[in-house]
Short mmCIF file of C-alpha atoms and ligand atoms in Angstrom, two decimals:
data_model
loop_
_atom_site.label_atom_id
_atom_site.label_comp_id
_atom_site.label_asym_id
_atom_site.label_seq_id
_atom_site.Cartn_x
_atom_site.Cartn_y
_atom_site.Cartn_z
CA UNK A 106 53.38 106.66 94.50
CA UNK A 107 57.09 107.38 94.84
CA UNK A 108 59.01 104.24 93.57
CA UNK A 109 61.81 104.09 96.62
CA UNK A 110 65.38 103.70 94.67
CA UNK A 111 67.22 102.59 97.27
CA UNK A 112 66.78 102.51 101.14
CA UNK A 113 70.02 102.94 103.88
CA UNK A 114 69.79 101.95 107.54
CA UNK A 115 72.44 102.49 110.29
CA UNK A 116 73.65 99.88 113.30
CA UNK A 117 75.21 100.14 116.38
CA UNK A 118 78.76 97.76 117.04
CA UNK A 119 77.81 95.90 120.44
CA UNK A 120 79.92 95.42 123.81
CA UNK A 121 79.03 92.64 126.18
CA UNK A 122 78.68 94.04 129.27
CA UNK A 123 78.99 90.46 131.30
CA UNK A 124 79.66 87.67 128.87
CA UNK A 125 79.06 83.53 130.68
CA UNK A 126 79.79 81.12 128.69
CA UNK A 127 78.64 76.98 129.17
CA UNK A 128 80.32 74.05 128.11
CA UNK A 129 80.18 73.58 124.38
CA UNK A 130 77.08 72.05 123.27
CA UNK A 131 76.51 68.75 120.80
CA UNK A 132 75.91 71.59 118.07
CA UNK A 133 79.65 73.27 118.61
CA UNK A 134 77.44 76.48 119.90
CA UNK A 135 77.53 77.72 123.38
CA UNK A 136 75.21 78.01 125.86
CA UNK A 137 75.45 81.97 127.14
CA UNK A 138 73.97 84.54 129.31
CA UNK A 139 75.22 87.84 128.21
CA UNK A 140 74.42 91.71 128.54
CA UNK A 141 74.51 93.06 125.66
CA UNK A 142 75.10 96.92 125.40
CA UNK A 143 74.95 99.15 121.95
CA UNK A 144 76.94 101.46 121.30
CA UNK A 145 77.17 104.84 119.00
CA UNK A 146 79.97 103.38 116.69
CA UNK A 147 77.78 102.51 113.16
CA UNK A 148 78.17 100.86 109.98
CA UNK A 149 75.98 102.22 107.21
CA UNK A 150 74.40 100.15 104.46
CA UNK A 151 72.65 100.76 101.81
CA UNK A 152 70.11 98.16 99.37
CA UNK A 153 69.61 99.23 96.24
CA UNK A 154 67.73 96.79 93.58
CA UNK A 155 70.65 95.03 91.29
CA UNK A 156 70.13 92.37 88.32
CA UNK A 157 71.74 89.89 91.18
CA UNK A 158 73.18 90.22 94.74
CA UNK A 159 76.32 91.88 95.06
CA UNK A 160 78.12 93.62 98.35
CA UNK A 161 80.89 96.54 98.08
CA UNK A 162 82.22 97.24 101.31
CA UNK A 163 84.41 100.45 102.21
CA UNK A 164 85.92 102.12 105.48
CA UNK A 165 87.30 100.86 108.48
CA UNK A 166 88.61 96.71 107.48
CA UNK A 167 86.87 96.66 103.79
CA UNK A 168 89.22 94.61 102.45
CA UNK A 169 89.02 91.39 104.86
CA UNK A 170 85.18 91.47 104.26
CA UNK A 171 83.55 88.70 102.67
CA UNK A 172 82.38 89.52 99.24
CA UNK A 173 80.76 86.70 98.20
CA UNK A 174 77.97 84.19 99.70
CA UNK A 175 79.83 84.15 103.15
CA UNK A 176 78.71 88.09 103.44
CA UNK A 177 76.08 87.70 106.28
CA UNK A 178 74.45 91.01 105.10
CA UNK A 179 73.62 89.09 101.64
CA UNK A 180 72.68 85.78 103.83
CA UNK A 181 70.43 88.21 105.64
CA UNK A 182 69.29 89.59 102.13
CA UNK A 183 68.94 85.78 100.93
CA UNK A 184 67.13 84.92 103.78
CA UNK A 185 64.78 87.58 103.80
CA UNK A 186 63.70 87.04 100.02
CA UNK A 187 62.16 83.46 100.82
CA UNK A 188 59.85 84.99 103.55
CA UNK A 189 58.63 88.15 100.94
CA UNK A 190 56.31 87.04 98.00
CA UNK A 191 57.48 90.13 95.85
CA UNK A 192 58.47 88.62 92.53
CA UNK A 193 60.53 91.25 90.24
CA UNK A 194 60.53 93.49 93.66
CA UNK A 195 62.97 91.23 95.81
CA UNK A 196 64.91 90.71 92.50
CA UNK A 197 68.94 90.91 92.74
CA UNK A 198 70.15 93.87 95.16
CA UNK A 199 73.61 95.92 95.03
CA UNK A 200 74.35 95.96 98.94
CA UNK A 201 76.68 98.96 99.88
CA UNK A 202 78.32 98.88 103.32
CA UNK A 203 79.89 101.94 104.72
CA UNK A 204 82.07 100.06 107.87
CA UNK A 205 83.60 102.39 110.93
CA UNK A 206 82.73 99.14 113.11
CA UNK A 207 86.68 97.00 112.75
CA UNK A 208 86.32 93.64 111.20
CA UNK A 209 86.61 90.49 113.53
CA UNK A 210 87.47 92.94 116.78
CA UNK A 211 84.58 91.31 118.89
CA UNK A 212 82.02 94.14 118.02
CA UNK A 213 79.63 92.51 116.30
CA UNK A 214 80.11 94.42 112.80
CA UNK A 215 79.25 91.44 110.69
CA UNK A 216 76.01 90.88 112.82
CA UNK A 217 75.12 94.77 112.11
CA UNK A 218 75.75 94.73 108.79
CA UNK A 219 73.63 91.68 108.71
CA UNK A 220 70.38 93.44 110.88
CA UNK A 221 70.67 97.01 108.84
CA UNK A 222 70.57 94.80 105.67
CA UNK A 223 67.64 93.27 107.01
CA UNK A 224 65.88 96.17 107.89
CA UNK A 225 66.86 97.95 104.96
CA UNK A 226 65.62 95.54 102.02
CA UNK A 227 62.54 94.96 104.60
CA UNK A 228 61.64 98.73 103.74
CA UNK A 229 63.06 99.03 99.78
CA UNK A 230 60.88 95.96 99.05
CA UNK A 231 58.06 96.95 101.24
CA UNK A 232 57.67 93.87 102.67
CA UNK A 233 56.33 94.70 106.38
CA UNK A 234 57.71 91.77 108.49
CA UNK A 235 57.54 93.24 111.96
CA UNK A 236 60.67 93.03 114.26
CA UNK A 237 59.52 89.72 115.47
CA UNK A 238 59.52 88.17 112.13
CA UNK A 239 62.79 90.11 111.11
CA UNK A 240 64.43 88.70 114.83
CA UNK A 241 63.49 85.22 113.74
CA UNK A 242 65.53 85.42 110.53
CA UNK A 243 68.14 87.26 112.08
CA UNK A 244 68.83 84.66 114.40
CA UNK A 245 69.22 82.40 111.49
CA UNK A 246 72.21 84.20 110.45
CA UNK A 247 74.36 84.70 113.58
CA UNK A 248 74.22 84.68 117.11
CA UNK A 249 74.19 88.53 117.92
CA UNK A 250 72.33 89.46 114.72
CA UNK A 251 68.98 89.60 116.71
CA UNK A 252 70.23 92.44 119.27
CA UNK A 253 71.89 94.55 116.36
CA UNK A 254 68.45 95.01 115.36
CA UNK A 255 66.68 95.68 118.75
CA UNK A 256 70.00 98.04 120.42
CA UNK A 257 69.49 99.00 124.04
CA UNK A 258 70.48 97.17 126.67
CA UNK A 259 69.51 93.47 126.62
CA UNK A 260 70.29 90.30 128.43
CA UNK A 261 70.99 87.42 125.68
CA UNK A 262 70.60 84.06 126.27
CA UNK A 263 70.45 80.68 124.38
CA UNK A 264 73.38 80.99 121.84
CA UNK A 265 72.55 85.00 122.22
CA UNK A 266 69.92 85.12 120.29
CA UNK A 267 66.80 84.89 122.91
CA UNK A 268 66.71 88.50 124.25
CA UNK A 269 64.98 90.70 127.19
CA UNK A 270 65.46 94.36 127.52
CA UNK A 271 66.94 95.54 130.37
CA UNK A 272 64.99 97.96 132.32
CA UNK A 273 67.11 100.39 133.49
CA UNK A 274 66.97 104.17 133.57
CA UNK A 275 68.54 106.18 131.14
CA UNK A 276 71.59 106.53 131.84
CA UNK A 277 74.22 107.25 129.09
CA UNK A 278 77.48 105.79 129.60
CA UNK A 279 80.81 107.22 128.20
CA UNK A 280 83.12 104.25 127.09
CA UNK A 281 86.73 104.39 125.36
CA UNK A 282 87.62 101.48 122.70
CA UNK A 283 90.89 100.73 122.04
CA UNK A 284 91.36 99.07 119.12
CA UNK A 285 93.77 96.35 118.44
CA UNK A 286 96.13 95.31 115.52
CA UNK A 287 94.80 92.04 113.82
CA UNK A 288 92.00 89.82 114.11
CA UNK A 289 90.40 87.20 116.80
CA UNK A 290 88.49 84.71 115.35
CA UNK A 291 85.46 84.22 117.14
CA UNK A 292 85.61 80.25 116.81
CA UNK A 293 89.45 79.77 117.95
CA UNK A 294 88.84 81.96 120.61
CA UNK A 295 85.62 79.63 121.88
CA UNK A 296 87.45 76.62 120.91
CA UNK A 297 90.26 78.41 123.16
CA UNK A 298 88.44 78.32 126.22
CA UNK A 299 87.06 74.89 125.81
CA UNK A 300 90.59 73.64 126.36
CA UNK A 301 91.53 76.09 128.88
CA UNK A 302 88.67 74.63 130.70
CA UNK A 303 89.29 70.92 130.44
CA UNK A 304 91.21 69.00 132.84
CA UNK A 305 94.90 69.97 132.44
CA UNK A 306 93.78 72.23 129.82
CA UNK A 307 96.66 74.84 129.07
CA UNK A 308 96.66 77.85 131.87
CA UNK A 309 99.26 79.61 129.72
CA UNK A 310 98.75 83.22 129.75
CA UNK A 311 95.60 83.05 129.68
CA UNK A 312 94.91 84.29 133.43
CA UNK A 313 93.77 87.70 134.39
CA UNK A 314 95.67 89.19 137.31
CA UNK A 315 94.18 92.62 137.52
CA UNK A 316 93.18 94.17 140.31
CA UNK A 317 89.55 93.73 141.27
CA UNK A 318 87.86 96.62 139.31
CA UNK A 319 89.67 95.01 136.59
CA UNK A 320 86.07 93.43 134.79
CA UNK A 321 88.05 90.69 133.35
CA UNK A 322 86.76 87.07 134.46
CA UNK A 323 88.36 86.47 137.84
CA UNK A 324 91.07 83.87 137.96
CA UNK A 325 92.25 81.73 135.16
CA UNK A 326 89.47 80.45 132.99
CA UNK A 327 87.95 78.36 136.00
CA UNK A 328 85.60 75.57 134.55
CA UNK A 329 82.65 77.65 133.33
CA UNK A 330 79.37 76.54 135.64
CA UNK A 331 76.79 74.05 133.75
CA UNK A 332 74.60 76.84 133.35
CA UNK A 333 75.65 80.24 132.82
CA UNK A 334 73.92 82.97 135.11
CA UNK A 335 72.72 86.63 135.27
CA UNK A 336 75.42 88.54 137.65
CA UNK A 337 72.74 90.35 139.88
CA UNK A 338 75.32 92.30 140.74
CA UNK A 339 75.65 94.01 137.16
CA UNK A 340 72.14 94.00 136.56
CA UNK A 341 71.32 96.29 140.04
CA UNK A 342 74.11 97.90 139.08
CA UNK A 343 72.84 99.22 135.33
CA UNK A 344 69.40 99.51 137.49
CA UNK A 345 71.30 102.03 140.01
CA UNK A 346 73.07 103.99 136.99
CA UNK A 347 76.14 104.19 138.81
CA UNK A 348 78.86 104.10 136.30
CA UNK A 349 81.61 103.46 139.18
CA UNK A 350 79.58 100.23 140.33
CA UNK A 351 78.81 99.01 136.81
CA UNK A 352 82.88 99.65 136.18
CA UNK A 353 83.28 97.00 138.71
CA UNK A 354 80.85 94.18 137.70
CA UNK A 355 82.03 94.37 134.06
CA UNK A 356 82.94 90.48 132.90
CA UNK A 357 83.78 88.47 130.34
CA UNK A 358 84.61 84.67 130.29
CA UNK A 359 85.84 85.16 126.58
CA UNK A 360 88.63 87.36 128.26
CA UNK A 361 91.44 84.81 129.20
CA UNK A 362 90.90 82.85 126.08
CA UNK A 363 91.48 86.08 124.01
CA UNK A 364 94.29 86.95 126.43
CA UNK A 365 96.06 83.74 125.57
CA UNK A 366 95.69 83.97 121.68
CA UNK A 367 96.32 87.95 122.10
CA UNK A 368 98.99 88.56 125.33
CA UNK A 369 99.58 91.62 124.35
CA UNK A 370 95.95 93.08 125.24
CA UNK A 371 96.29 92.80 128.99
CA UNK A 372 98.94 95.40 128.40
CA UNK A 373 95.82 97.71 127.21
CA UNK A 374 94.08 96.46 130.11
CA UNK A 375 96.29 97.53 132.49
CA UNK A 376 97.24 100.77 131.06
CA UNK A 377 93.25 101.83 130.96
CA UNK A 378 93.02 100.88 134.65
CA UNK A 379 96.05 103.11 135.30
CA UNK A 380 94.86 105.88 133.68
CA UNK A 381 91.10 105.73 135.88
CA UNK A 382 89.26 104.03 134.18
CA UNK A 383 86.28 102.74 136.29
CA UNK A 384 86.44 99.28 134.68
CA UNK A 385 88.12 97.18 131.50
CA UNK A 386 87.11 93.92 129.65
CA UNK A 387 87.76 92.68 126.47
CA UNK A 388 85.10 93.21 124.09
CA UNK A 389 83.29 89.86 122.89
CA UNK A 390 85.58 87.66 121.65
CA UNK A 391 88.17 90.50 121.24
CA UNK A 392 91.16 91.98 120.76
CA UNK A 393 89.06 95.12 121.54
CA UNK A 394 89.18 96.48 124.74
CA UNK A 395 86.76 98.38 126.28
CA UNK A 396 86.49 100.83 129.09
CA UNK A 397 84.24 102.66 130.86
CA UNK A 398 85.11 106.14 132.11
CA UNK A 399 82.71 108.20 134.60
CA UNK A 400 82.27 110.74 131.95
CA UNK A 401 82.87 112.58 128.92
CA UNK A 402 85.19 114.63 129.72
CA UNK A 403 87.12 111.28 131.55
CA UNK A 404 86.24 109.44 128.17
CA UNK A 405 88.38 112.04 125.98
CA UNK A 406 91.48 111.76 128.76
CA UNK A 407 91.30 108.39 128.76
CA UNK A 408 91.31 108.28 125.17
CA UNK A 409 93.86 110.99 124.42
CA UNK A 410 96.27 109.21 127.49
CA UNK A 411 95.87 105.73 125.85
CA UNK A 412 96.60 106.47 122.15
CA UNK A 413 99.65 108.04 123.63
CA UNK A 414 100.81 105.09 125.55
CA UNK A 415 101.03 103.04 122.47
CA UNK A 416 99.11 99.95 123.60
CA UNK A 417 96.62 100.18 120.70
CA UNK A 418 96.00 100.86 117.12
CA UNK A 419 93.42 103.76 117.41
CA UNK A 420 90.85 104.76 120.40
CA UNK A 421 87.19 105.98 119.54
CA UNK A 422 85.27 107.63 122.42
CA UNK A 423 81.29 106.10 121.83
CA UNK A 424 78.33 106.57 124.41
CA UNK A 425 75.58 104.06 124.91
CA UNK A 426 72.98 102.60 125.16
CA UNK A 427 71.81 103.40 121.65
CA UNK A 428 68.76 102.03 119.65
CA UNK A 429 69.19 98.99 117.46
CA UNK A 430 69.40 98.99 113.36
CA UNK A 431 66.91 101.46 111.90
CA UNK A 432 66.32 103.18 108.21
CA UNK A 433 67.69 106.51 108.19
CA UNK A 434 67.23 107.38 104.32
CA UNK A 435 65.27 106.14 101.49
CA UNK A 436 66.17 107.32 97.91
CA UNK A 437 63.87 107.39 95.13
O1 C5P B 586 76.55 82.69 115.54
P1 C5P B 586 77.83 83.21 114.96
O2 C5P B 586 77.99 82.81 113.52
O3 C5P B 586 78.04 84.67 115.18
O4 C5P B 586 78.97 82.48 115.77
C1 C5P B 586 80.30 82.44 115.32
C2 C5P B 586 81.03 81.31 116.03
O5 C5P B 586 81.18 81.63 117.43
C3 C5P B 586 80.31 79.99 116.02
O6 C5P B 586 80.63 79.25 114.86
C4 C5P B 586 80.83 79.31 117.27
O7 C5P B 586 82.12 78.77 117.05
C5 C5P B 586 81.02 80.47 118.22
N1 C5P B 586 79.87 80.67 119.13
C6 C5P B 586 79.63 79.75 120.13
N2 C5P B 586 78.57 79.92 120.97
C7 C5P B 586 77.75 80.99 120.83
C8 C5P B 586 77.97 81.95 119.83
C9 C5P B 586 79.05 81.75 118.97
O8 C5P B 586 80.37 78.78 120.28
N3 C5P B 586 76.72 81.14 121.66
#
């Protein structure tokens, strides 16, 4: 029997496709309905047993990741340990990340590195918790961990966490990210939109005045509905495969609460829009932006056109849907 040295999985970052958002709940969470959408930009990591846990990050951001217990891909680790009875096996592991996803751009990088960690020390311990099991955990860790490790297309609801797969045909979509200077934090930018929401809350510049087409969240941050809800209209869209239609029912109630900690991104808005792009939203909690083009050879136009316009820090053409976290190498 080959003893397996070390074991390396790849994730997918995430876009939200529409993003609804409730009123904060007595646990500081929110409730959401989202779409979630992977895409082909990946982080890399690698377990490898280690006298204790350690992380080494490198790439894209390395430096503003967490190195200690605060790491969600060692929570993941941690967490996964108590459910394996492997004694010396699930010992200390040396977790290696390889990022291209940014740090804290509304991607979902930490979440991935948290799902491929999962999946990976699942497979270097040989521990054979199905994905069900490994979901549960994940959604111990974070909110969007669960979908980094099921990919696809998936409607989220509860904090994010309780998923469906969308049926939809296989489309692939081509999709331009323009990539911001700096961080959002995903908290201030939910504690954001709480007060844009309450009475006399600060409208600011917060607002989204595109034109429709735009896939922001229409108006200024209008008191979010009790419950959030599916947009039928994006769903039949993804169903129909019609990038132009799904350009249009792109949303994000995130958006003017990003917009107002981050003015400068409806510049990047705007200047995809001008330059064809069949929709724009900010990604998650941002300062991403996102846009969807009606193919490749629209994606690498609208790429080249917006690094040129100097409304971002770098562009990266992905495609998606792709599959969630998986192993892609075992050493040993
Ligand atoms: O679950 P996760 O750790 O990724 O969430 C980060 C932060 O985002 C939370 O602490 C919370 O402030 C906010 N959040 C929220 N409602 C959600 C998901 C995240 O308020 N459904």
């Amino acid at each position: 029997m080959t003893i397996v040295t070390g074991v390396t999985a790849r994730v997918p970052a995430k876009l939200n496709l529409q993003l609804a958002v409730g009123p904060p709940r007595a646990d500081g969470y929110h409730d959401l309905v989202t779409v979630f959408h992977a895409v082909a930009l990946f982080d890399e990591v690698t377990v490898e047993p280690a006298e204790r846990d350690t992380v080494t990050v490198t790439g894209e951001g390395a430096s503003t990741v967490p190195h200690d217990g605060d790491n969600l891909a060692l929570r993941a680790v941690a967490a996964l340990r108590k459910q394996v009875r492997g004694g010396h096996r699930t010992a200390g592991v040396r977790v290696s990340i390889a990022k291209r996803i940014p740090v804290a751009a509304g991607l979902a990088g930490g979440s991935a590195d948290a799902a491929a960690a999962l999946v990976a020390a699942n497979e270097l311990w040989a521990a054979g918790l199905v994905p069900p099991r490994l979901a549960e955990i994940a959604a111990t860790i974070g909110s969007d961990v669960a979908f980094a490790l099921l990919g696809g297309t998936a409607v989220g609801r509860g904090r994010g966490e309780r998923l469906t797969p969308a049926l939809a045909p296989a489309t692939r979509y081509h999709w331009v990210l323009a990539f911001a200077e700096g961080q959002l934090s995903t908290p201030k930018v939910y504690a954001a939109l709480d007060r844009l929401r309450s009475p006399g809350g600060s409208r600011g510049s917060g607002g989204n005045d595109f034109p429709s087409g735009s896939g922001g969240s229409r108006g200024v941050a209008p008191p979010g509905p009790a419950q959030p809800a599916l947009d039928a209209t994006l769903m039949s869209a993804l169903r129909s495969g019609d990038a132009a239609r799904l350009g249009r029912a792109l949303s994000n109630d995130l958006q003017p609460a990003a917009l107002s900690l981050y003015p400068a991104l409806r510049k990047t808005l705007a200047a995809g829009l001008e330059l064809g792009a069949l929709g724009a939203l900010v990604a998650g909690s941002g300062p991403t932006c996102v846009f969807l083009a009606a193919s490749a050879d629209r994606a690498l136009e609208l790429a080249v056109s917006l690094s040129g316009a100097g409304v971002c820090r770098s562009v990266a053409r992905v495609t998606g849907p792709v599959p969630g976290a998986a192993v892609v190498s075992a050493q040993g």
